mmCIF file of C-alpha atoms in Angstrom:
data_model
loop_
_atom_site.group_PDB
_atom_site.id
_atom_site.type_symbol
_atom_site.label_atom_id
_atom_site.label_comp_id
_atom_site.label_asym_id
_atom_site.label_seq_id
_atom_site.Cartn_x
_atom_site.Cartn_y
_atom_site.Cartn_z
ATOM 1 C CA UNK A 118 158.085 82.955 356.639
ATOM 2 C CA UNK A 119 155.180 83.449 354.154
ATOM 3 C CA UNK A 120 152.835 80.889 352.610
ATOM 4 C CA UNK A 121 152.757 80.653 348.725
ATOM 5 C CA UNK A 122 150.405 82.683 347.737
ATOM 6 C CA UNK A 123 148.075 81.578 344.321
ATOM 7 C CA UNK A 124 150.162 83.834 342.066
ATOM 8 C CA UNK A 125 153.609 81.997 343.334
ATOM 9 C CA UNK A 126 151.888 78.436 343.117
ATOM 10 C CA UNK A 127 151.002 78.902 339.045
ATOM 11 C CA UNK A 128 154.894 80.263 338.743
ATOM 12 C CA UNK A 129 156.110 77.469 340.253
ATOM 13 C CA UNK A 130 153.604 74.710 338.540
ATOM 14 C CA UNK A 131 154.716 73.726 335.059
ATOM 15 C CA UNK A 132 152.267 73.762 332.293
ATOM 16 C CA UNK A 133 151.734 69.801 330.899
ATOM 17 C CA UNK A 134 149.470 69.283 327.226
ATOM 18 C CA UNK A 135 149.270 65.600 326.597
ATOM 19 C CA UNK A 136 149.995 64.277 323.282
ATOM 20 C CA UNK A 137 146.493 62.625 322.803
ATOM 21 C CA UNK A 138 143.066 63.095 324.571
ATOM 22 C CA UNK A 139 141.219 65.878 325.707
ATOM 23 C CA UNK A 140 142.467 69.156 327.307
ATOM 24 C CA UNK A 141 140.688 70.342 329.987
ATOM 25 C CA UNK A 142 141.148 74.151 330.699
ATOM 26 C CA UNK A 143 139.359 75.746 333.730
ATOM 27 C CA UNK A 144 139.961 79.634 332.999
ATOM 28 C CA UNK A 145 136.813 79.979 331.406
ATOM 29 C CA UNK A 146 134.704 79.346 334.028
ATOM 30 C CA UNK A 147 130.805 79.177 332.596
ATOM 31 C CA UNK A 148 128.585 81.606 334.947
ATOM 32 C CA UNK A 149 124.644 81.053 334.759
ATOM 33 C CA UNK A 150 123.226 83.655 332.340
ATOM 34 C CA UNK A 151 119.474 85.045 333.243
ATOM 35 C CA UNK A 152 117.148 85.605 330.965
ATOM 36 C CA UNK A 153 114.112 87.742 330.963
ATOM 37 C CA UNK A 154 110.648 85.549 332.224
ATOM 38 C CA UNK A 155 108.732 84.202 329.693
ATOM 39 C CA UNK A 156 105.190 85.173 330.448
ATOM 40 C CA UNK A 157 102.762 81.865 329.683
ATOM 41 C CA UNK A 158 99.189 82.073 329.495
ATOM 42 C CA UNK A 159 97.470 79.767 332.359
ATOM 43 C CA UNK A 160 95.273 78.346 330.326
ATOM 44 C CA UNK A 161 95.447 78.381 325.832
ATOM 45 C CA UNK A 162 92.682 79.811 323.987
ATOM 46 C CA UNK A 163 92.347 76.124 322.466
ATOM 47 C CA UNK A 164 91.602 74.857 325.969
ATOM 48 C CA UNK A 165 89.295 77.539 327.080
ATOM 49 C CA UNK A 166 87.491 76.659 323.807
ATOM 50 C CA UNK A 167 87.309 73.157 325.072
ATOM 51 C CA UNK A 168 86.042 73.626 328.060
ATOM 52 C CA UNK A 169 83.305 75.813 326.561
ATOM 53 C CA UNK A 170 82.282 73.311 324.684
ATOM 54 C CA UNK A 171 82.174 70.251 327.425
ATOM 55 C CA UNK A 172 80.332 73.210 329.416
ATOM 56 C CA UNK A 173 77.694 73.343 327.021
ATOM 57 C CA UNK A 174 77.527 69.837 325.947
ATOM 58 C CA UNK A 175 76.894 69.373 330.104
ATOM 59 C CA UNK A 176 73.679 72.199 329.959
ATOM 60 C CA UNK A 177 71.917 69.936 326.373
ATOM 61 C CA UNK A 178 72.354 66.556 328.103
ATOM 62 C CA UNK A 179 71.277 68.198 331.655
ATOM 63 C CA UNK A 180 68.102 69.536 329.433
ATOM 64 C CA UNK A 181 67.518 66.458 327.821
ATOM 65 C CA UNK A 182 67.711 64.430 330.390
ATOM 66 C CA UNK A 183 64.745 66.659 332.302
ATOM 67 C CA UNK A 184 62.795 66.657 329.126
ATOM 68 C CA UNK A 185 63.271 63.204 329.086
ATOM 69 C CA UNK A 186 62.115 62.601 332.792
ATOM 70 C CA UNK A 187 58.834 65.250 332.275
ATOM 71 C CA UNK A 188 57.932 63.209 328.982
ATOM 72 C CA UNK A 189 57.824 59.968 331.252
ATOM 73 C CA UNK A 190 55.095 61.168 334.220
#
């Protein structure tokens, strides 16, 4: 004796569509699809820009702030 094999089981299995609803079919089976890497910048120019900025804002105050204590002795 030999078990069914998958080929004999879908002979033997009748095919059933319902009247009303969905149809679910699971021959196309959806398979992850890779893409290429999307290379991202660690840090945007608008940022570094920022950051400048605060940087130099930090160096003025910094300055003013030992002007400020030089002015008072």
């Amino acid at each position: 004796l030999r078990s069914p094999t998958m080929a004999d089981k879908r002979e033997q299995m009748p095919f059933v569509l319902p009247k009303a609803g969905l149809v679910y079919s699971k021959q196309n089976v959806l398979s992850p699809v890779m893409c290429k890497p999307k290379i991202m910048p660690l840090k945007s120019a608008s940022l570094v820009k920022q950051e400048e900025a605060m940087r130099q804002a930090a160096i003025l105050s910094r300055q003013q702030r030992v002007a400020q204590r030089a002015a008072d002795q």
